[in-house]
PDB file of C-alpha atoms in Angstrom:
ATOM      1  CA  MET A   1      98.585  90.652  86.338  1.00  0.00           C
ATOM      2  CA  SER A   2     102.048  90.004  84.079  1.00  0.00           C
ATOM      3  CA  GLU A   3     100.429  87.201  83.513  1.00  0.00           C
ATOM      4  CA  LYS A   4      96.944  89.463  81.975  1.00  0.00           C
ATOM      5  CA  ILE A   5      98.389  91.273  79.702  1.00  0.00           C
ATOM      6  CA  GLY A   6     101.751  88.598  78.929  1.00  0.00           C
ATOM      7  CA  ILE A   7     104.639  90.537  80.636  1.00  0.00           C
ATOM      8  CA  LYS A   8     107.347  88.190  81.892  1.00  0.00           C
ATOM      9  CA  LEU A   9     109.206  89.790  85.087  1.00  0.00           C
ATOM     10  CA  LYS A  10     112.730  89.290  84.954  1.00  0.00           C
ATOM     11  CA  LYS A  11     116.030  90.670  87.314  1.00  0.00           C
ATOM     12  CA  GLY A  12     117.956  92.518  86.115  1.00  0.00           C
ATOM     13  CA  PHE A  13     122.150  92.220  86.731  1.00  0.00           C
ATOM     14  CA  PHE A  14     122.591  93.103  91.003  1.00  0.00           C
ATOM     15  CA  SER A  15     118.882  94.510  90.359  1.00  0.00           C
ATOM     16  CA  ASN A  16     116.829  93.839  94.361  1.00  0.00           C
ATOM     17  CA  TYR A  17     113.637  93.438  92.358  1.00  0.00           C
ATOM     18  CA  LEU A  18     111.369  91.710  89.471  1.00  0.00           C
ATOM     19  CA  TYR A  19     110.704  93.738  86.279  1.00  0.00           C
ATOM     20  CA  GLY A  20     108.476  94.037  83.109  1.00  0.00           C
ATOM     21  CA  LYS A  21     107.333  96.375  80.704  1.00  0.00           C
ATOM     22  CA  GLY A  22     104.280  95.693  78.298  1.00  0.00           C
ATOM     23  CA  VAL A  23     101.795  97.639  76.109  1.00  0.00           C
ATOM     24  CA  TYR A  24      98.216  97.791  77.431  1.00  0.00           C
ATOM     25  CA  GLU A  25      95.883  99.997  75.196  1.00  0.00           C
ATOM     26  CA  GLY A  26      98.405 102.049  73.409  1.00  0.00           C
ATOM     27  CA  GLU A  27     100.046 102.378  76.712  1.00  0.00           C
ATOM     28  CA  ASP A  28     103.790 101.434  78.613  1.00  0.00           C
ATOM     29  CA  ILE A  29     103.197  99.497  81.790  1.00  0.00           C
ATOM     30  CA  PHE A  30     105.582  98.858  83.987  1.00  0.00           C
ATOM     31  CA  LEU A  31     105.440  96.550  86.771  1.00  0.00           C
ATOM     32  CA  ALA A  32     107.660  95.915  89.360  1.00  0.00           C
ATOM     33  CA  LYS A  33     108.358  93.175  92.013  1.00  0.00           C
ATOM     34  CA  PRO A  34     110.396  93.325  95.299  1.00  0.00           C
ATOM     35  CA  ILE A  35     113.275  91.130  96.332  1.00  0.00           C
ATOM     36  CA  THR A  36     113.925  92.212  99.718  1.00  0.00           C
ATOM     37  CA  PHE A  37     111.920  91.832 103.044  1.00  0.00           C
ATOM     38  CA  MET A  38     108.615  93.530 102.524  1.00  0.00           C
ATOM     39  CA  ASN A  39     109.937  95.794 105.530  1.00  0.00           C
ATOM     40  CA  ARG A  40     112.279  96.606 103.393  1.00  0.00           C
ATOM     41  CA  SER A  41     109.798  97.373  99.969  1.00  0.00           C
ATOM     42  CA  GLY A  42     110.683 101.349  99.953  1.00  0.00           C
ATOM     43  CA  LEU A  43     114.614 100.351  98.140  1.00  0.00           C
ATOM     44  CA  ILE A  44     114.017  99.937  95.134  1.00  0.00           C
ATOM     45  CA  LEU A  45     111.911 102.772  94.231  1.00  0.00           C
ATOM     46  CA  GLU A  46     115.102 105.307  92.994  1.00  0.00           C
ATOM     47  CA  SER A  47     116.310 102.547  90.785  1.00  0.00           C
ATOM     48  CA  LEU A  48     113.381 101.686  89.996  1.00  0.00           C
ATOM     49  CA  LEU A  49     111.830 105.765  89.293  1.00  0.00           C
ATOM     50  CA  LYS A  50     115.128 106.126  86.611  1.00  0.00           C
ATOM     51  CA  LYS A  51     114.890 102.793  85.215  1.00  0.00           C
ATOM     52  CA  THR A  52     111.090 104.146  83.871  1.00  0.00           C
ATOM     53  CA  ASP A  53     111.027 107.406  83.861  1.00  0.00           C
ATOM     54  CA  THR A  54     107.969 107.470  86.351  1.00  0.00           C
ATOM     55  CA  ASP A  55     107.311 110.096  88.538  1.00  0.00           C
ATOM     56  CA  LEU A  56     106.614 108.261  92.670  1.00  0.00           C
ATOM     57  CA  ASN A  57     103.077 109.731  92.195  1.00  0.00           C
ATOM     58  CA  ASP A  58     102.079 107.448  88.696  1.00  0.00           C
ATOM     59  CA  ILE A  59     102.818 103.942  90.741  1.00  0.00           C
ATOM     60  CA  ILE A  60     100.120 102.043  92.717  1.00  0.00           C
ATOM     61  CA  VAL A  61     101.663  99.564  95.629  1.00  0.00           C
ATOM     62  CA  ILE A  62     100.228  96.872  95.553  1.00  0.00           C
ATOM     63  CA  CYS A  63      99.237  95.439  99.738  1.00  0.00           C
ATOM     64  CA  ASP A  64      97.697  92.762 101.754  1.00  0.00           C
ATOM     65  CA  ASN A  65      95.298  94.994 104.428  1.00  0.00           C
ATOM     66  CA  MET A  66      94.388  93.886 107.985  1.00  0.00           C
ATOM     67  CA  ASP A  67      91.938  96.375 108.842  1.00  0.00           C
ATOM     68  CA  LEU A  68      89.529  94.497 105.477  1.00  0.00           C
ATOM     69  CA  TYR A  69      88.008  91.450 105.459  1.00  0.00           C
ATOM     70  CA  PRO A  70      89.753  88.798 103.356  1.00  0.00           C
ATOM     71  CA  GLY A  71      89.207  89.940  99.434  1.00  0.00           C
ATOM     72  CA  VAL A  72      88.058  92.989  99.472  1.00  0.00           C
ATOM     73  CA  LEU A  73      89.366  95.812  98.022  1.00  0.00           C
ATOM     74  CA  ARG A  74      89.908  99.613  98.397  1.00  0.00           C
ATOM     75  CA  LEU A  75      91.782 102.089  96.420  1.00  0.00           C
ATOM     76  CA  LYS A  76      93.012 105.343  97.560  1.00  0.00           C
ATOM     77  CA  LYS A  77      95.736 107.630  96.997  1.00  0.00           C
ATOM     78  CA  ASP A  78      98.158 109.299  98.474  1.00  0.00           C
ATOM     79  CA  GLY A  79      98.286 108.848 102.412  1.00  0.00           C
ATOM     80  CA  GLY A  80     100.662 107.461 105.285  1.00  0.00           C
ATOM     81  CA  ASP A  81     101.528 104.033 106.078  1.00  0.00           C
ATOM     82  CA  ALA A  82      99.081 102.690 108.410  1.00  0.00           C
ATOM     83  CA  GLY A  83     101.040 100.358 110.192  1.00  0.00           C
ATOM     84  CA  HIS A  84     102.200  98.628 107.099  1.00  0.00           C
ATOM     85  CA  ASN A  85     105.226  98.524 107.192  1.00  0.00           C
ATOM     86  CA  GLY A  86     106.442  97.461 102.981  1.00  0.00           C
ATOM     87  CA  LEU A  87     104.788 101.458 102.985  1.00  0.00           C
ATOM     88  CA  LEU A  88     106.143 102.885 105.445  1.00  0.00           C
ATOM     89  CA  SER A  89     109.534 101.751 103.868  1.00  0.00           C
ATOM     90  CA  ILE A  90     108.465 103.273 100.663  1.00  0.00           C
ATOM     91  CA  VAL A  91     107.678 106.178 102.854  1.00  0.00           C
ATOM     92  CA  GLU A  92     110.463 106.131 104.356  1.00  0.00           C
ATOM     93  CA  GLN A  93     112.663 105.967 101.751  1.00  0.00           C
ATOM     94  CA  THR A  94     110.638 108.809  99.483  1.00  0.00           C
ATOM     95  CA  GLY A  95     110.090 111.719 102.235  1.00  0.00           C
ATOM     96  CA  THR A  96     106.395 111.238 101.104  1.00  0.00           C
ATOM     97  CA  GLY A  97     103.157 109.223 101.120  1.00  0.00           C
ATOM     98  CA  SER A  98     102.429 110.482  97.290  1.00  0.00           C
ATOM     99  CA  PHE A  99     101.691 107.264  95.974  1.00  0.00           C
ATOM    100  CA  SER A 100      98.706 105.867  95.532  1.00  0.00           C
ATOM    101  CA  ARG A 101      98.100 102.244  97.475  1.00  0.00           C
ATOM    102  CA  PHE A 102      96.232  98.765  95.783  1.00  0.00           C
ATOM    103  CA  TYR A 103      94.912  97.143  99.067  1.00  0.00           C
ATOM    104  CA  ILE A 104      93.134  93.156  99.215  1.00  0.00           C
ATOM    105  CA  GLY A 105      91.711  92.711 102.545  1.00  0.00           C
ATOM    106  CA  ILE A 106      93.624  89.664 104.670  1.00  0.00           C
ATOM    107  CA  GLY A 107      91.876  89.645 107.962  1.00  0.00           C
ATOM    108  CA  ARG A 108      93.082  90.292 110.416  1.00  0.00           C
ATOM    109  CA  PRO A 109      93.414  86.680 113.166  1.00  0.00           C
ATOM    110  CA  ASP A 110      90.732  87.346 116.494  1.00  0.00           C
ATOM    111  CA  ASP A 111      94.392  86.013 118.414  1.00  0.00           C
ATOM    112  CA  LYS A 112      96.625  88.575 118.361  1.00  0.00           C
ATOM    113  CA  THR A 113      99.891  86.244 118.313  1.00  0.00           C
ATOM    114  CA  MET A 114      99.201  84.452 115.444  1.00  0.00           C
ATOM    115  CA  VAL A 115     100.017  88.429 113.174  1.00  0.00           C
ATOM    116  CA  HIS A 116     103.343  86.864 111.986  1.00  0.00           C
ATOM    117  CA  ASP A 117     101.503  83.645 110.719  1.00  0.00           C
ATOM    118  CA  HIS A 118      98.584  85.398 109.581  1.00  0.00           C
ATOM    119  CA  VAL A 119     100.004  88.070 107.153  1.00  0.00           C
ATOM    120  CA  LEU A 120     102.721  85.099 105.820  1.00  0.00           C
ATOM    121  CA  GLY A 121     100.844  81.907 105.566  1.00  0.00           C
ATOM    122  CA  ILE A 122      99.001  80.778 103.443  1.00  0.00           C
ATOM    123  CA  PRO A 123      95.360  80.894 103.511  1.00  0.00           C
ATOM    124  CA  GLU A 124      92.617  77.784 104.037  1.00  0.00           C
ATOM    125  CA  GLU A 125      89.778  76.673 101.410  1.00  0.00           C
ATOM    126  CA  PRO A 126      87.455  79.021 101.333  1.00  0.00           C
ATOM    127  CA  GLU A 127      90.083  82.016 102.142  1.00  0.00           C
ATOM    128  CA  MET A 128      92.282  80.941  99.313  1.00  0.00           C
ATOM    129  CA  THR A 129      89.186  80.504  96.630  1.00  0.00           C
ATOM    130  CA  ILE A 130      88.869  84.452  97.702  1.00  0.00           C
ATOM    131  CA  PHE A 131      91.833  85.404  97.128  1.00  0.00           C
ATOM    132  CA  MET A 132      92.576  84.495  93.790  1.00  0.00           C
ATOM    133  CA  LYS A 133      88.856  86.089  93.134  1.00  0.00           C
ATOM    134  CA  SER A 134      90.225  89.403  94.476  1.00  0.00           C
ATOM    135  CA  ILE A 135      93.449  88.928  92.396  1.00  0.00           C
ATOM    136  CA  ASN A 136      91.406  88.916  89.743  1.00  0.00           C
ATOM    137  CA  ALA A 137      89.081  91.774  89.532  1.00  0.00           C
ATOM    138  CA  ALA A 138      91.956  94.111  91.576  1.00  0.00           C
ATOM    139  CA  ALA A 139      93.583  93.164  88.117  1.00  0.00           C
ATOM    140  CA  ASP A 140      90.788  93.558  85.650  1.00  0.00           C
ATOM    141  CA  PHE A 141      90.632  97.495  88.107  1.00  0.00           C
ATOM    142  CA  LEU A 142      94.424  98.132  87.268  1.00  0.00           C
ATOM    143  CA  LEU A 143      94.428  97.885  83.869  1.00  0.00           C
ATOM    144  CA  LYS A 144      90.995  99.403  83.620  1.00  0.00           C
ATOM    145  CA  ILE A 145      93.198 102.979  85.003  1.00  0.00           C
ATOM    146  CA  VAL A 146      94.543 102.797  81.722  1.00  0.00           C
ATOM    147  CA  THR A 147      91.748 103.245  79.950  1.00  0.00           C
ATOM    148  CA  SER A 148      89.938 105.642  82.773  1.00  0.00           C
ATOM    149  CA  SER A 149      90.527 107.544  85.058  1.00  0.00           C
ATOM    150  CA  SER A 150      92.333 107.048  87.715  1.00  0.00           C
ATOM    151  CA  GLU A 151      89.419 108.364  90.280  1.00  0.00           C
ATOM    152  CA  LYS A 152      86.785 107.387  88.606  1.00  0.00           C
ATOM    153  CA  VAL A 153      88.335 103.294  88.699  1.00  0.00           C
ATOM    154  CA  MET A 154      88.897 104.504  92.494  1.00  0.00           C
ATOM    155  CA  ASN A 155      85.591 105.393  93.040  1.00  0.00           C
ATOM    156  CA  GLU A 156      83.542 101.970  91.092  1.00  0.00           C
ATOM    157  CA  VAL A 157      86.244  99.983  93.540  1.00  0.00           C
ATOM    158  CA  ASN A 158      85.627 102.125  96.222  1.00  0.00           C
ATOM    159  CA  ARG A 159      81.528 100.878  96.392  1.00  0.00           C
ATOM    160  CA  ILE A 160      82.344  97.280  96.139  1.00  0.00           C
ATOM    161  CA  LYS A 161      81.161  95.414 100.017  1.00  0.00           C
ATOM    162  CA  ASN A 162      83.082  92.010  99.283  1.00  0.00           C
ATOM    163  CA  ILE A 163      83.725  90.379  95.804  1.00  0.00           C
ATOM    164  CA  PRO A 164      81.545  87.969  94.503  1.00  0.00           C
ATOM    165  CA  ASN A 165      81.391  83.634  94.713  1.00  0.00           C
ATOM    166  CA  SER A 166      80.405  83.510  91.162  1.00  0.00           C
TER     167      SER A 166
END
């Protein structure tokens, strides 16, 4: 997403995240990427929300989801942690699930002992191509939220069964 709209992410002094600000369609956009362990993602929020003068209910957390087939996208407003340690960290740090999540499906490995390697590993072809298309589609949908209602974009995203191969 940062490449699509020319936002360069930089690490601030004593910061535990990369951060960038840009303008799209006349609206300020802030991007942040934790550089903590995933299960400590929530630790960046107090500083980030203060820096951007943003409310928690205005952010969209982008994360993987093993319950979705590889490349499937889902946009959801509010909720729990869905068994995702990064979301759990955010909910624990903020005391609420009042934020949006943009899920990118990664599928679940057949062998339950391979979950760690599956989540942290680099996908092989053809999944890598599927993931790259999904990530690009997700970035496009996120930009649509700037010029459209999040509910309209959510309905559009959630109607898609998978990312086309073309």
